[in-house]
mmJSON file of the N, C-alpha and C atoms, coordinates in Angstrom:
{"data_MODEL":{"atom_site":{
"group_PDB":["ATOM","ATOM","ATOM","ATOM","ATOM","ATOM","ATOM","ATOM","ATOM","ATOM","ATOM","ATOM","ATOM","ATOM","ATOM","ATOM","ATOM","ATOM","ATOM","ATOM","ATOM","ATOM","ATOM","ATOM","ATOM","ATOM","ATOM","ATOM","ATOM","ATOM","ATOM","ATOM","ATOM","ATOM","ATOM","ATOM","ATOM","ATOM","ATOM","ATOM","ATOM","ATOM","ATOM","ATOM","ATOM","ATOM","ATOM","ATOM","ATOM","ATOM","ATOM","ATOM","ATOM","ATOM","ATOM","ATOM","ATOM","ATOM","ATOM","ATOM","ATOM","ATOM","ATOM","ATOM","ATOM","ATOM","ATOM","ATOM","ATOM","ATOM","ATOM","ATOM","ATOM","ATOM","ATOM","ATOM","ATOM","ATOM","ATOM","ATOM","ATOM","ATOM","ATOM","ATOM","ATOM","ATOM","ATOM","ATOM","ATOM","ATOM","ATOM","ATOM","ATOM","ATOM","ATOM","ATOM","ATOM","ATOM","ATOM","ATOM","ATOM","ATOM","ATOM","ATOM","ATOM","ATOM","ATOM","ATOM","ATOM","ATOM","ATOM","ATOM","ATOM","ATOM","ATOM","ATOM","ATOM","ATOM","ATOM","ATOM","ATOM","ATOM","ATOM","ATOM","ATOM","ATOM","ATOM","ATOM","ATOM","ATOM","ATOM","ATOM","ATOM","ATOM","ATOM","ATOM","ATOM","ATOM","ATOM","ATOM","ATOM","ATOM","ATOM","ATOM","ATOM","ATOM","ATOM","ATOM","ATOM","ATOM","ATOM","ATOM","ATOM","ATOM","ATOM","ATOM","ATOM","ATOM","ATOM","ATOM","ATOM","ATOM","ATOM","ATOM","ATOM","ATOM","ATOM","ATOM","ATOM","ATOM","ATOM","ATOM","ATOM","ATOM","ATOM","ATOM","ATOM","ATOM","ATOM","ATOM","ATOM","ATOM","ATOM","ATOM","ATOM","ATOM","ATOM","ATOM","ATOM","ATOM","ATOM","ATOM","ATOM","ATOM","ATOM","ATOM","ATOM","ATOM","ATOM","ATOM","ATOM","ATOM","ATOM","ATOM","ATOM","ATOM","ATOM","ATOM","ATOM","ATOM","ATOM","ATOM","ATOM","ATOM","ATOM","ATOM","ATOM","ATOM","ATOM","ATOM","ATOM","ATOM","ATOM","ATOM","ATOM","ATOM","ATOM","ATOM","ATOM","ATOM","ATOM","ATOM","ATOM","ATOM","ATOM","ATOM","ATOM"],
"id":[1,2,3,4,5,6,7,8,9,10,11,12,13,14,15,16,17,18,19,20,21,22,23,24,25,26,27,28,29,30,31,32,33,34,35,36,37,38,39,40,41,42,43,44,45,46,47,48,49,50,51,52,53,54,55,56,57,58,59,60,61,62,63,64,65,66,67,68,69,70,71,72,73,74,75,76,77,78,79,80,81,82,83,84,85,86,87,88,89,90,91,92,93,94,95,96,97,98,99,100,101,102,103,104,105,106,107,108,109,110,111,112,113,114,115,116,117,118,119,120,121,122,123,124,125,126,127,128,129,130,131,132,133,134,135,136,137,138,139,140,141,142,143,144,145,146,147,148,149,150,151,152,153,154,155,156,157,158,159,160,161,162,163,164,165,166,167,168,169,170,171,172,173,174,175,176,177,178,179,180,181,182,183,184,185,186,187,188,189,190,191,192,193,194,195,196,197,198,199,200,201,202,203,204,205,206,207,208,209,210,211,212,213,214,215,216,217,218,219,220,221,222,223,224,225,226,227,228,229,230,231,232,233,234,235,236,237],
"type_symbol":["N","C","C","N","C","C","N","C","C","N","C","C","N","C","C","N","C","C","N","C","C","N","C","C","N","C","C","N","C","C","N","C","C","N","C","C","N","C","C","N","C","C","N","C","C","N","C","C","N","C","C","N","C","C","N","C","C","N","C","C","N","C","C","N","C","C","N","C","C","N","C","C","N","C","C","N","C","C","N","C","C","N","C","C","N","C","C","N","C","C","N","C","C","N","C","C","N","C","C","N","C","C","N","C","C","N","C","C","N","C","C","N","C","C","N","C","C","N","C","C","N","C","C","N","C","C","N","C","C","N","C","C","N","C","C","N","C","C","N","C","C","N","C","C","N","C","C","N","C","C","N","C","C","N","C","C","N","C","C","N","C","C","N","C","C","N","C","C","N","C","C","N","C","C","N","C","C","N","C","C","N","C","C","N","C","C","N","C","C","N","C","C","N","C","C","N","C","C","N","C","C","N","C","C","N","C","C","N","C","C","N","C","C","N","C","C","N","C","C","N","C","C","N","C","C","N","C","C","N","C","C","N","C","C","N","C","C"],
"label_atom_id":["N","CA","C","N","CA","C","N","CA","C","N","CA","C","N","CA","C","N","CA","C","N","CA","C","N","CA","C","N","CA","C","N","CA","C","N","CA","C","N","CA","C","N","CA","C","N","CA","C","N","CA","C","N","CA","C","N","CA","C","N","CA","C","N","CA","C","N","CA","C","N","CA","C","N","CA","C","N","CA","C","N","CA","C","N","CA","C","N","CA","C","N","CA","C","N","CA","C","N","CA","C","N","CA","C","N","CA","C","N","CA","C","N","CA","C","N","CA","C","N","CA","C","N","CA","C","N","CA","C","N","CA","C","N","CA","C","N","CA","C","N","CA","C","N","CA","C","N","CA","C","N","CA","C","N","CA","C","N","CA","C","N","CA","C","N","CA","C","N","CA","C","N","CA","C","N","CA","C","N","CA","C","N","CA","C","N","CA","C","N","CA","C","N","CA","C","N","CA","C","N","CA","C","N","CA","C","N","CA","C","N","CA","C","N","CA","C","N","CA","C","N","CA","C","N","CA","C","N","CA","C","N","CA","C","N","CA","C","N","CA","C","N","CA","C","N","CA","C","N","CA","C","N","CA","C","N","CA","C","N","CA","C","N","CA","C","N","CA","C","N","CA","C","N","CA","C"],
"label_alt_id":[null,null,null,null,null,null,null,null,null,null,null,null,null,null,null,null,null,null,null,null,null,null,null,null,null,null,null,null,null,null,null,null,null,null,null,null,null,null,null,null,null,null,null,null,null,null,null,null,null,null,null,null,null,null,null,null,null,null,null,null,null,null,null,null,null,null,null,null,null,null,null,null,null,null,null,null,null,null,null,null,null,null,null,null,null,null,null,null,null,null,null,null,null,null,null,null,null,null,null,null,null,null,null,null,null,null,null,null,null,null,null,null,null,null,null,null,null,null,null,null,null,null,null,null,null,null,null,null,null,null,null,null,null,null,null,null,null,null,null,null,null,null,null,null,null,null,null,null,null,null,null,null,null,null,null,null,null,null,null,null,null,null,null,null,null,null,null,null,null,null,null,null,null,null,null,null,null,null,null,null,null,null,null,null,null,null,null,null,null,null,null,null,null,null,null,null,null,null,null,null,null,null,null,null,null,null,null,null,null,null,null,null,null,null,null,null,null,null,null,null,null,null,null,null,null,null,null,null,null,null,null,null,null,null,null,null,null],
"label_comp_id":["PRO","PRO","PRO","GLU","GLU","GLU","GLY","GLY","GLY","ASP","ASP","ASP","ALA","ALA","ALA","LEU","LEU","LEU","LYS","LYS","LYS","GLU","GLU","GLU","VAL","VAL","VAL","LEU","LEU","LEU","LEU","LEU","LEU","TYR","TYR","TYR","HIS","HIS","HIS","VAL","VAL","VAL","ILE","ILE","ILE","ALA","ALA","ALA","GLY","GLY","GLY","LYS","LYS","LYS","TYR","TYR","TYR","THR","THR","THR","GLY","GLY","GLY","ALA","ALA","ALA","GLU","GLU","GLU","LEU","LEU","LEU","VAL","VAL","VAL","GLU","GLU","GLU","LYS","LYS","LYS","HIS","HIS","HIS","THR","THR","THR","VAL","VAL","VAL","LYS","LYS","LYS","THR","THR","THR","GLN","GLN","GLN","GLN","GLN","GLN","GLY","GLY","GLY","GLY","GLY","GLY","ASP","ASP","ASP","ILE","ILE","ILE","THR","THR","THR","VAL","VAL","VAL","GLN","GLN","GLN","MET","MET","MET","LYS","LYS","LYS","ASP","ASP","ASP","GLY","GLY","GLY","LYS","LYS","LYS","VAL","VAL","VAL","ILE","ILE","ILE","LEU","LEU","LEU","ASN","ASN","ASN","ASP","ASP","ASP","ALA","ALA","ALA","VAL","VAL","VAL","THR","THR","THR","VAL","VAL","VAL","THR","THR","THR","VAL","VAL","VAL","ALA","ALA","ALA","ASN","ASN","ASN","ILE","ILE","ILE","GLU","GLU","GLU","ALA","ALA","ALA","THR","THR","THR","ASN","ASN","ASN","GLY","GLY","GLY","ILE","ILE","ILE","ILE","ILE","ILE","HIS","HIS","HIS","VAL","VAL","VAL","ILE","ILE","ILE","ASN","ASN","ASN","HIS","HIS","HIS","VAL","VAL","VAL","LEU","LEU","LEU","ILE","ILE","ILE","PRO","PRO","PRO","PRO","PRO","PRO","THR","THR","THR","HIS","HIS","HIS"],
"label_asym_id":["A","A","A","A","A","A","A","A","A","A","A","A","A","A","A","A","A","A","A","A","A","A","A","A","A","A","A","A","A","A","A","A","A","A","A","A","A","A","A","A","A","A","A","A","A","A","A","A","A","A","A","A","A","A","A","A","A","A","A","A","A","A","A","A","A","A","A","A","A","A","A","A","A","A","A","A","A","A","A","A","A","A","A","A","A","A","A","A","A","A","A","A","A","A","A","A","A","A","A","A","A","A","A","A","A","A","A","A","A","A","A","A","A","A","A","A","A","A","A","A","A","A","A","A","A","A","A","A","A","A","A","A","A","A","A","A","A","A","A","A","A","A","A","A","A","A","A","A","A","A","A","A","A","A","A","A","A","A","A","A","A","A","A","A","A","A","A","A","A","A","A","A","A","A","A","A","A","A","A","A","A","A","A","A","A","A","A","A","A","A","A","A","A","A","A","A","A","A","A","A","A","A","A","A","A","A","A","A","A","A","A","A","A","A","A","A","A","A","A","A","A","A","A","A","A","A","A","A","A","A","A","A","A","A","A","A","A"],
"label_entity_id":["1","1","1","1","1","1","1","1","1","1","1","1","1","1","1","1","1","1","1","1","1","1","1","1","1","1","1","1","1","1","1","1","1","1","1","1","1","1","1","1","1","1","1","1","1","1","1","1","1","1","1","1","1","1","1","1","1","1","1","1","1","1","1","1","1","1","1","1","1","1","1","1","1","1","1","1","1","1","1","1","1","1","1","1","1","1","1","1","1","1","1","1","1","1","1","1","1","1","1","1","1","1","1","1","1","1","1","1","1","1","1","1","1","1","1","1","1","1","1","1","1","1","1","1","1","1","1","1","1","1","1","1","1","1","1","1","1","1","1","1","1","1","1","1","1","1","1","1","1","1","1","1","1","1","1","1","1","1","1","1","1","1","1","1","1","1","1","1","1","1","1","1","1","1","1","1","1","1","1","1","1","1","1","1","1","1","1","1","1","1","1","1","1","1","1","1","1","1","1","1","1","1","1","1","1","1","1","1","1","1","1","1","1","1","1","1","1","1","1","1","1","1","1","1","1","1","1","1","1","1","1","1","1","1","1","1","1"],
"label_seq_id":[1,1,1,2,2,2,3,3,3,4,4,4,5,5,5,6,6,6,7,7,7,8,8,8,9,9,9,10,10,10,11,11,11,12,12,12,13,13,13,14,14,14,15,15,15,16,16,16,17,17,17,18,18,18,19,19,19,20,20,20,21,21,21,22,22,22,23,23,23,24,24,24,25,25,25,26,26,26,27,27,27,28,28,28,29,29,29,30,30,30,31,31,31,32,32,32,33,33,33,34,34,34,35,35,35,36,36,36,37,37,37,38,38,38,39,39,39,40,40,40,41,41,41,42,42,42,43,43,43,44,44,44,45,45,45,46,46,46,47,47,47,48,48,48,49,49,49,50,50,50,51,51,51,52,52,52,53,53,53,54,54,54,55,55,55,56,56,56,57,57,57,58,58,58,59,59,59,60,60,60,61,61,61,62,62,62,63,63,63,64,64,64,65,65,65,66,66,66,67,67,67,68,68,68,69,69,69,70,70,70,71,71,71,72,72,72,73,73,73,74,74,74,75,75,75,76,76,76,77,77,77,78,78,78,79,79,79],
"pdbx_PDB_ins_code":[null,null,null,null,null,null,null,null,null,null,null,null,null,null,null,null,null,null,null,null,null,null,null,null,null,null,null,null,null,null,null,null,null,null,null,null,null,null,null,null,null,null,null,null,null,null,null,null,null,null,null,null,null,null,null,null,null,null,null,null,null,null,null,null,null,null,null,null,null,null,null,null,null,null,null,null,null,null,null,null,null,null,null,null,null,null,null,null,null,null,null,null,null,null,null,null,null,null,null,null,null,null,null,null,null,null,null,null,null,null,null,null,null,null,null,null,null,null,null,null,null,null,null,null,null,null,null,null,null,null,null,null,null,null,null,null,null,null,null,null,null,null,null,null,null,null,null,null,null,null,null,null,null,null,null,null,null,null,null,null,null,null,null,null,null,null,null,null,null,null,null,null,null,null,null,null,null,null,null,null,null,null,null,null,null,null,null,null,null,null,null,null,null,null,null,null,null,null,null,null,null,null,null,null,null,null,null,null,null,null,null,null,null,null,null,null,null,null,null,null,null,null,null,null,null,null,null,null,null,null,null,null,null,null,null,null,null],
"Cartn_x":[0.821,0.0,0.856,0.233,0.921,0.089,0.68,-0.037,-0.781,-2.059,-2.874,-3.069,-3.148,-3.321,-2.101,-0.911,0.309,0.344,-0.047,-0.093,-1.031,-2.195,-3.162,-2.551,-1.873,-1.26,-0.166,0.681,1.769,1.236,0.257,-0.3,-1.056,-1.525,-2.206,-1.226,0.067,1.099,1.626,1.077,1.596,0.487,0.82,-0.106,0.598,-0.185,0.372,0.742,1.865,2.285,3.454,3.844,4.994,4.548,4.32,3.763,4.635,4.878,5.546,4.539,5.023,4.129,3.107,3.535,2.616,1.54,1.913,0.935,-0.08,0.363,-0.559,-1.559,-1.085,-1.98,-3.035,-2.64,-3.585,-4.666,-4.318,-5.275,-6.317,-5.973,-6.838,-7.137,-7.332,-7.579,-6.848,-6.185,-5.493,-5.94,-6.016,-6.383,-5.105,-5.098,-3.922,-3.968,-2.845,-2.785,-3.607,-3.929,-4.779,-6.245,-6.559,-7.934,-8.636,-8.058,-8.648,-8.175,-8.772,-8.399,-7.644,-6.74,-6.045,-6.346,-6.757,-6.962,-5.64,-5.39,-4.139,-4.497,-3.972,-4.241,-3.06,-3.04,-2.002,-2.587,-1.913,-2.327,-1.089,-1.129,-0.012,1.33,1.311,2.535,3.018,2.225,2.608,1.6,2.092,1.197,0.683,-0.651,-1.302,-2.119,-1.978,-2.704,-3.779,-4.983,-6.106,-6.306,-6.08,-6.276,-5.427,-4.419,-3.689,-2.192,-1.769,-0.382,0.328,1.522,2.269,3.404,3.558,4.713,5.882,6.931,8.073,9.19,9.342,10.314,9.619,9.606,8.905,9.883,9.405,10.066,11.448,11.588,12.839,12.758,13.586,13.567,14.102,13.376,13.798,13.718,14.299,14.271,12.872,12.003,10.657,9.55,9.889,8.867,9.436,8.578,8.969,8.518,9.411,9.126,8.809,7.788,7.44,7.439,8.291,8.412,7.302,6.651,5.556,5.894,5.175,5.503,4.714,3.752,2.982,2.587,2.237,1.737,0.307,0.006,-1.36,-2.103,-3.247,-4.052,-5.224,-5.344,-6.449,-7.801,-8.813,-10.15,-10.65,-11.464,-12.044,-13.223,-13.41,-14.478,-15.766],
"Cartn_y":[-1.209,0.0,1.261,2.362,3.657,4.678,5.816,6.939,6.586,6.976,6.751,5.268,4.443,3.004,2.422,2.851,2.388,2.875,4.117,4.67,3.849,3.465,2.659,1.31,0.659,-0.646,-0.498,0.499,0.686,0.997,1.892,2.242,1.073,0.134,-1.052,-1.993,-1.792,-2.603,-1.989,-0.874,-0.164,0.015,-0.279,0.019,0.94,1.751,2.664,1.86,2.176,1.499,0.573,-0.111,-1.016,-2.329,-3.359,-4.622,-5.803,-6.695,-7.953,-8.857,-9.928,-10.888,-11.44,-11.758,-12.29,-11.272,-10.006,-8.955,-8.784,-8.932,-8.834,-9.978,-11.182,-12.341,-12.13,-11.572,-11.302,-10.311,-9.357,-8.336,-8.915,-9.922,-10.585,-9.723,-8.432,-7.526,-6.22,-5.689,-4.408,-3.458,-2.189,-1.137,-0.621,-0.546,-0.075,1.437,2.002,3.432,3.779,2.791,2.981,3.082,2.544,2.59,1.247,0.264,-1.067,-1.893,-3.049,-3.963,-5.159,-5.695,-6.941,-7.906,-9.125,-10.138,-10.86,-11.167,-11.816,-13.049,-14.206,-15.417,-16.37,-17.294,-18.314,-19.607,-20.178,-21.458,-22.324,-23.503,-24.447,-23.808,-22.969,-22.342,-21.16,-20.723,-19.586,-18.463,-17.217,-16.065,-15.841,-15.818,-15.683,-14.39,-13.62,-12.37,-12.544,-12.087,-12.145,-13.547,-14.569,-15.968,-16.412,-15.619,-15.994,-15.68,-14.685,-14.22,-14.655,-15.24,-15.759,-14.816,-14.593,-13.85,-14.827,-14.505,-15.41,-15.088,-13.81,-13.372,-12.319,-12.526,-11.597,-10.869,-9.735,-9.018,-8.476,-7.87,-7.205,-5.783,-5.488,-4.174,-3.106,-2.012,-0.857,0.367,1.471,2.671,3.245,2.975,3.551,2.503,1.282,0.256,-1.139,-2.071,-3.471,-3.908,-4.584,-5.059,-6.548,-6.948,-8.357,-8.636,-9.528,-9.858,-10.844,-10.601,-11.462,-12.067,-13.124,-13.836,-13.385,-12.48,-11.949,-10.513,-9.782,-8.418,-8.482,-7.648,-7.514,-6.53,-6.908,-6.039,-5.505,-4.185,-3.639,-3.964,-4.128,-4.371,-3.15,-3.367,-2.246,-1.704,-0.415,0.244,0.255],
"Cartn_z":[0.0,0.0,0.0,-0.372,-0.384,0.37,0.687,1.281,2.548,2.605,3.799,4.1,3.067,3.282,3.995,3.609,4.264,5.711,5.925,7.284,8.167,7.637,8.386,8.779,7.845,8.122,9.18,9.033,9.998,11.394,11.492,12.803,13.434,12.623,13.138,13.847,13.637,14.274,15.568,16.01,17.178,18.209,19.475,20.568,21.555,22.245,23.249,24.486,25.074,26.288,26.034,27.091,27.046,27.673,26.84,27.3,26.886,27.825,27.498,26.794,26.223,25.589,26.569,27.78,28.795,29.154,29.255,29.567,28.441,27.203,26.067,26.078,26.382,26.443,27.527,28.665,29.751,29.331,28.467,28.027,27.059,26.296,25.308,24.071,24.249,23.117,23.397,22.372,22.516,21.414,21.741,20.792,20.137,18.809,18.086,17.898,17.5,17.206,15.959,15.158,13.983,14.405,15.597,16.091,16.118,15.451,15.449,16.632,16.798,17.871,17.313,18.127,17.825,18.961,18.621,19.645,19.885,21.142,21.536,22.354,21.938,22.704,22.641,23.556,23.608,23.064,22.048,21.464,21.305,21.864,21.747,22.128,23.164,23.65,22.831,21.857,21.008,21.171,21.049,21.084,19.667,19.537,18.236,18.221,17.153,16.985,15.917,16.208,15.259,14.664,15.456,15.057,13.87,13.473,12.264,12.279,13.031,12.983,14.263,14.12,15.259,15.642,16.941,17.452,17.43,16.657,16.518,17.501,17.855,18.861,19.702,21.006,21.894,22.808,23.322,24.406,24.079,22.915,22.559,23.113,24.105,24.741,23.785,23.668,22.881,23.785,23.37,24.218,24.357,23.403,23.447,23.581,23.999,24.158,24.054,23.735,23.557,22.172,21.463,20.111,20.158,19.403,19.237,17.735,17.294,15.874,15.513,14.369,13.913,12.552,12.199,10.969,9.733,9.898,8.769,9.061,8.039,8.205,8.725,9.715,10.212,9.318,8.832,7.973,8.803,8.893,9.686,9.066,9.919,9.386,8.629,7.626,6.894,7.679,7.618,8.397,7.637],
"occupancy":[1.0,1.0,1.0,1.0,1.0,1.0,1.0,1.0,1.0,1.0,1.0,1.0,1.0,1.0,1.0,1.0,1.0,1.0,1.0,1.0,1.0,1.0,1.0,1.0,1.0,1.0,1.0,1.0,1.0,1.0,1.0,1.0,1.0,1.0,1.0,1.0,1.0,1.0,1.0,1.0,1.0,1.0,1.0,1.0,1.0,1.0,1.0,1.0,1.0,1.0,1.0,1.0,1.0,1.0,1.0,1.0,1.0,1.0,1.0,1.0,1.0,1.0,1.0,1.0,1.0,1.0,1.0,1.0,1.0,1.0,1.0,1.0,1.0,1.0,1.0,1.0,1.0,1.0,1.0,1.0,1.0,1.0,1.0,1.0,1.0,1.0,1.0,1.0,1.0,1.0,1.0,1.0,1.0,1.0,1.0,1.0,1.0,1.0,1.0,1.0,1.0,1.0,1.0,1.0,1.0,1.0,1.0,1.0,1.0,1.0,1.0,1.0,1.0,1.0,1.0,1.0,1.0,1.0,1.0,1.0,1.0,1.0,1.0,1.0,1.0,1.0,1.0,1.0,1.0,1.0,1.0,1.0,1.0,1.0,1.0,1.0,1.0,1.0,1.0,1.0,1.0,1.0,1.0,1.0,1.0,1.0,1.0,1.0,1.0,1.0,1.0,1.0,1.0,1.0,1.0,1.0,1.0,1.0,1.0,1.0,1.0,1.0,1.0,1.0,1.0,1.0,1.0,1.0,1.0,1.0,1.0,1.0,1.0,1.0,1.0,1.0,1.0,1.0,1.0,1.0,1.0,1.0,1.0,1.0,1.0,1.0,1.0,1.0,1.0,1.0,1.0,1.0,1.0,1.0,1.0,1.0,1.0,1.0,1.0,1.0,1.0,1.0,1.0,1.0,1.0,1.0,1.0,1.0,1.0,1.0,1.0,1.0,1.0,1.0,1.0,1.0,1.0,1.0,1.0,1.0,1.0,1.0,1.0,1.0,1.0,1.0,1.0,1.0,1.0,1.0,1.0,1.0,1.0,1.0,1.0,1.0,1.0],
"B_iso_or_equiv":[0.0,0.0,0.0,0.0,0.0,0.0,0.0,0.0,0.0,0.0,0.0,0.0,0.0,0.0,0.0,0.0,0.0,0.0,0.0,0.0,0.0,0.0,0.0,0.0,0.0,0.0,0.0,0.0,0.0,0.0,0.0,0.0,0.0,0.0,0.0,0.0,0.0,0.0,0.0,0.0,0.0,0.0,0.0,0.0,0.0,0.0,0.0,0.0,0.0,0.0,0.0,0.0,0.0,0.0,0.0,0.0,0.0,0.0,0.0,0.0,0.0,0.0,0.0,0.0,0.0,0.0,0.0,0.0,0.0,0.0,0.0,0.0,0.0,0.0,0.0,0.0,0.0,0.0,0.0,0.0,0.0,0.0,0.0,0.0,0.0,0.0,0.0,0.0,0.0,0.0,0.0,0.0,0.0,0.0,0.0,0.0,0.0,0.0,0.0,0.0,0.0,0.0,0.0,0.0,0.0,0.0,0.0,0.0,0.0,0.0,0.0,0.0,0.0,0.0,0.0,0.0,0.0,0.0,0.0,0.0,0.0,0.0,0.0,0.0,0.0,0.0,0.0,0.0,0.0,0.0,0.0,0.0,0.0,0.0,0.0,0.0,0.0,0.0,0.0,0.0,0.0,0.0,0.0,0.0,0.0,0.0,0.0,0.0,0.0,0.0,0.0,0.0,0.0,0.0,0.0,0.0,0.0,0.0,0.0,0.0,0.0,0.0,0.0,0.0,0.0,0.0,0.0,0.0,0.0,0.0,0.0,0.0,0.0,0.0,0.0,0.0,0.0,0.0,0.0,0.0,0.0,0.0,0.0,0.0,0.0,0.0,0.0,0.0,0.0,0.0,0.0,0.0,0.0,0.0,0.0,0.0,0.0,0.0,0.0,0.0,0.0,0.0,0.0,0.0,0.0,0.0,0.0,0.0,0.0,0.0,0.0,0.0,0.0,0.0,0.0,0.0,0.0,0.0,0.0,0.0,0.0,0.0,0.0,0.0,0.0,0.0,0.0,0.0,0.0,0.0,0.0,0.0,0.0,0.0,0.0,0.0,0.0],
"pdbx_formal_charge":[null,null,null,null,null,null,null,null,null,null,null,null,null,null,null,null,null,null,null,null,null,null,null,null,null,null,null,null,null,null,null,null,null,null,null,null,null,null,null,null,null,null,null,null,null,null,null,null,null,null,null,null,null,null,null,null,null,null,null,null,null,null,null,null,null,null,null,null,null,null,null,null,null,null,null,null,null,null,null,null,null,null,null,null,null,null,null,null,null,null,null,null,null,null,null,null,null,null,null,null,null,null,null,null,null,null,null,null,null,null,null,null,null,null,null,null,null,null,null,null,null,null,null,null,null,null,null,null,null,null,null,null,null,null,null,null,null,null,null,null,null,null,null,null,null,null,null,null,null,null,null,null,null,null,null,null,null,null,null,null,null,null,null,null,null,null,null,null,null,null,null,null,null,null,null,null,null,null,null,null,null,null,null,null,null,null,null,null,null,null,null,null,null,null,null,null,null,null,null,null,null,null,null,null,null,null,null,null,null,null,null,null,null,null,null,null,null,null,null,null,null,null,null,null,null,null,null,null,null,null,null,null,null,null,null,null,null],
"auth_seq_id":[1,1,1,2,2,2,3,3,3,4,4,4,5,5,5,6,6,6,7,7,7,8,8,8,9,9,9,10,10,10,11,11,11,12,12,12,13,13,13,14,14,14,15,15,15,16,16,16,17,17,17,18,18,18,19,19,19,20,20,20,21,21,21,22,22,22,23,23,23,24,24,24,25,25,25,26,26,26,27,27,27,28,28,28,29,29,29,30,30,30,31,31,31,32,32,32,33,33,33,34,34,34,35,35,35,36,36,36,37,37,37,38,38,38,39,39,39,40,40,40,41,41,41,42,42,42,43,43,43,44,44,44,45,45,45,46,46,46,47,47,47,48,48,48,49,49,49,50,50,50,51,51,51,52,52,52,53,53,53,54,54,54,55,55,55,56,56,56,57,57,57,58,58,58,59,59,59,60,60,60,61,61,61,62,62,62,63,63,63,64,64,64,65,65,65,66,66,66,67,67,67,68,68,68,69,69,69,70,70,70,71,71,71,72,72,72,73,73,73,74,74,74,75,75,75,76,76,76,77,77,77,78,78,78,79,79,79],
"auth_comp_id":["PRO","PRO","PRO","GLU","GLU","GLU","GLY","GLY","GLY","ASP","ASP","ASP","ALA","ALA","ALA","LEU","LEU","LEU","LYS","LYS","LYS","GLU","GLU","GLU","VAL","VAL","VAL","LEU","LEU","LEU","LEU","LEU","LEU","TYR","TYR","TYR","HIS","HIS","HIS","VAL","VAL","VAL","ILE","ILE","ILE","ALA","ALA","ALA","GLY","GLY","GLY","LYS","LYS","LYS","TYR","TYR","TYR","THR","THR","THR","GLY","GLY","GLY","ALA","ALA","ALA","GLU","GLU","GLU","LEU","LEU","LEU","VAL","VAL","VAL","GLU","GLU","GLU","LYS","LYS","LYS","HIS","HIS","HIS","THR","THR","THR","VAL","VAL","VAL","LYS","LYS","LYS","THR","THR","THR","GLN","GLN","GLN","GLN","GLN","GLN","GLY","GLY","GLY","GLY","GLY","GLY","ASP","ASP","ASP","ILE","ILE","ILE","THR","THR","THR","VAL","VAL","VAL","GLN","GLN","GLN","MET","MET","MET","LYS","LYS","LYS","ASP","ASP","ASP","GLY","GLY","GLY","LYS","LYS","LYS","VAL","VAL","VAL","ILE","ILE","ILE","LEU","LEU","LEU","ASN","ASN","ASN","ASP","ASP","ASP","ALA","ALA","ALA","VAL","VAL","VAL","THR","THR","THR","VAL","VAL","VAL","THR","THR","THR","VAL","VAL","VAL","ALA","ALA","ALA","ASN","ASN","ASN","ILE","ILE","ILE","GLU","GLU","GLU","ALA","ALA","ALA","THR","THR","THR","ASN","ASN","ASN","GLY","GLY","GLY","ILE","ILE","ILE","ILE","ILE","ILE","HIS","HIS","HIS","VAL","VAL","VAL","ILE","ILE","ILE","ASN","ASN","ASN","HIS","HIS","HIS","VAL","VAL","VAL","LEU","LEU","LEU","ILE","ILE","ILE","PRO","PRO","PRO","PRO","PRO","PRO","THR","THR","THR","HIS","HIS","HIS"],
"auth_asym_id":["A","A","A","A","A","A","A","A","A","A","A","A","A","A","A","A","A","A","A","A","A","A","A","A","A","A","A","A","A","A","A","A","A","A","A","A","A","A","A","A","A","A","A","A","A","A","A","A","A","A","A","A","A","A","A","A","A","A","A","A","A","A","A","A","A","A","A","A","A","A","A","A","A","A","A","A","A","A","A","A","A","A","A","A","A","A","A","A","A","A","A","A","A","A","A","A","A","A","A","A","A","A","A","A","A","A","A","A","A","A","A","A","A","A","A","A","A","A","A","A","A","A","A","A","A","A","A","A","A","A","A","A","A","A","A","A","A","A","A","A","A","A","A","A","A","A","A","A","A","A","A","A","A","A","A","A","A","A","A","A","A","A","A","A","A","A","A","A","A","A","A","A","A","A","A","A","A","A","A","A","A","A","A","A","A","A","A","A","A","A","A","A","A","A","A","A","A","A","A","A","A","A","A","A","A","A","A","A","A","A","A","A","A","A","A","A","A","A","A","A","A","A","A","A","A","A","A","A","A","A","A","A","A","A","A","A","A"],
"auth_atom_id":["N","CA","C","N","CA","C","N","CA","C","N","CA","C","N","CA","C","N","CA","C","N","CA","C","N","CA","C","N","CA","C","N","CA","C","N","CA","C","N","CA","C","N","CA","C","N","CA","C","N","CA","C","N","CA","C","N","CA","C","N","CA","C","N","CA","C","N","CA","C","N","CA","C","N","CA","C","N","CA","C","N","CA","C","N","CA","C","N","CA","C","N","CA","C","N","CA","C","N","CA","C","N","CA","C","N","CA","C","N","CA","C","N","CA","C","N","CA","C","N","CA","C","N","CA","C","N","CA","C","N","CA","C","N","CA","C","N","CA","C","N","CA","C","N","CA","C","N","CA","C","N","CA","C","N","CA","C","N","CA","C","N","CA","C","N","CA","C","N","CA","C","N","CA","C","N","CA","C","N","CA","C","N","CA","C","N","CA","C","N","CA","C","N","CA","C","N","CA","C","N","CA","C","N","CA","C","N","CA","C","N","CA","C","N","CA","C","N","CA","C","N","CA","C","N","CA","C","N","CA","C","N","CA","C","N","CA","C","N","CA","C","N","CA","C","N","CA","C","N","CA","C","N","CA","C","N","CA","C","N","CA","C","N","CA","C","N","CA","C","N","CA","C","N","CA","C"],
"pdbx_PDB_model_num":[1,1,1,1,1,1,1,1,1,1,1,1,1,1,1,1,1,1,1,1,1,1,1,1,1,1,1,1,1,1,1,1,1,1,1,1,1,1,1,1,1,1,1,1,1,1,1,1,1,1,1,1,1,1,1,1,1,1,1,1,1,1,1,1,1,1,1,1,1,1,1,1,1,1,1,1,1,1,1,1,1,1,1,1,1,1,1,1,1,1,1,1,1,1,1,1,1,1,1,1,1,1,1,1,1,1,1,1,1,1,1,1,1,1,1,1,1,1,1,1,1,1,1,1,1,1,1,1,1,1,1,1,1,1,1,1,1,1,1,1,1,1,1,1,1,1,1,1,1,1,1,1,1,1,1,1,1,1,1,1,1,1,1,1,1,1,1,1,1,1,1,1,1,1,1,1,1,1,1,1,1,1,1,1,1,1,1,1,1,1,1,1,1,1,1,1,1,1,1,1,1,1,1,1,1,1,1,1,1,1,1,1,1,1,1,1,1,1,1,1,1,1,1,1,1,1,1,1,1,1,1,1,1,1,1,1,1]
}}}
């Protein structure tokens, strides 16, 4: 995507705050900076987002938060 569509996709990958993988699982649903929700659950020992995307590396400390690497791009729901 380009322009506003790219901005929507990128903001859908960011949430406000600093959460470990375990804290995200406890929340079950998180609100993104794009405005949509992402569901977070544990399945077979893995953190799964929106029933389809797997967290492959969790809890990478950064100066402005925590990074969780995923195996696919999250696509925001259409309004």
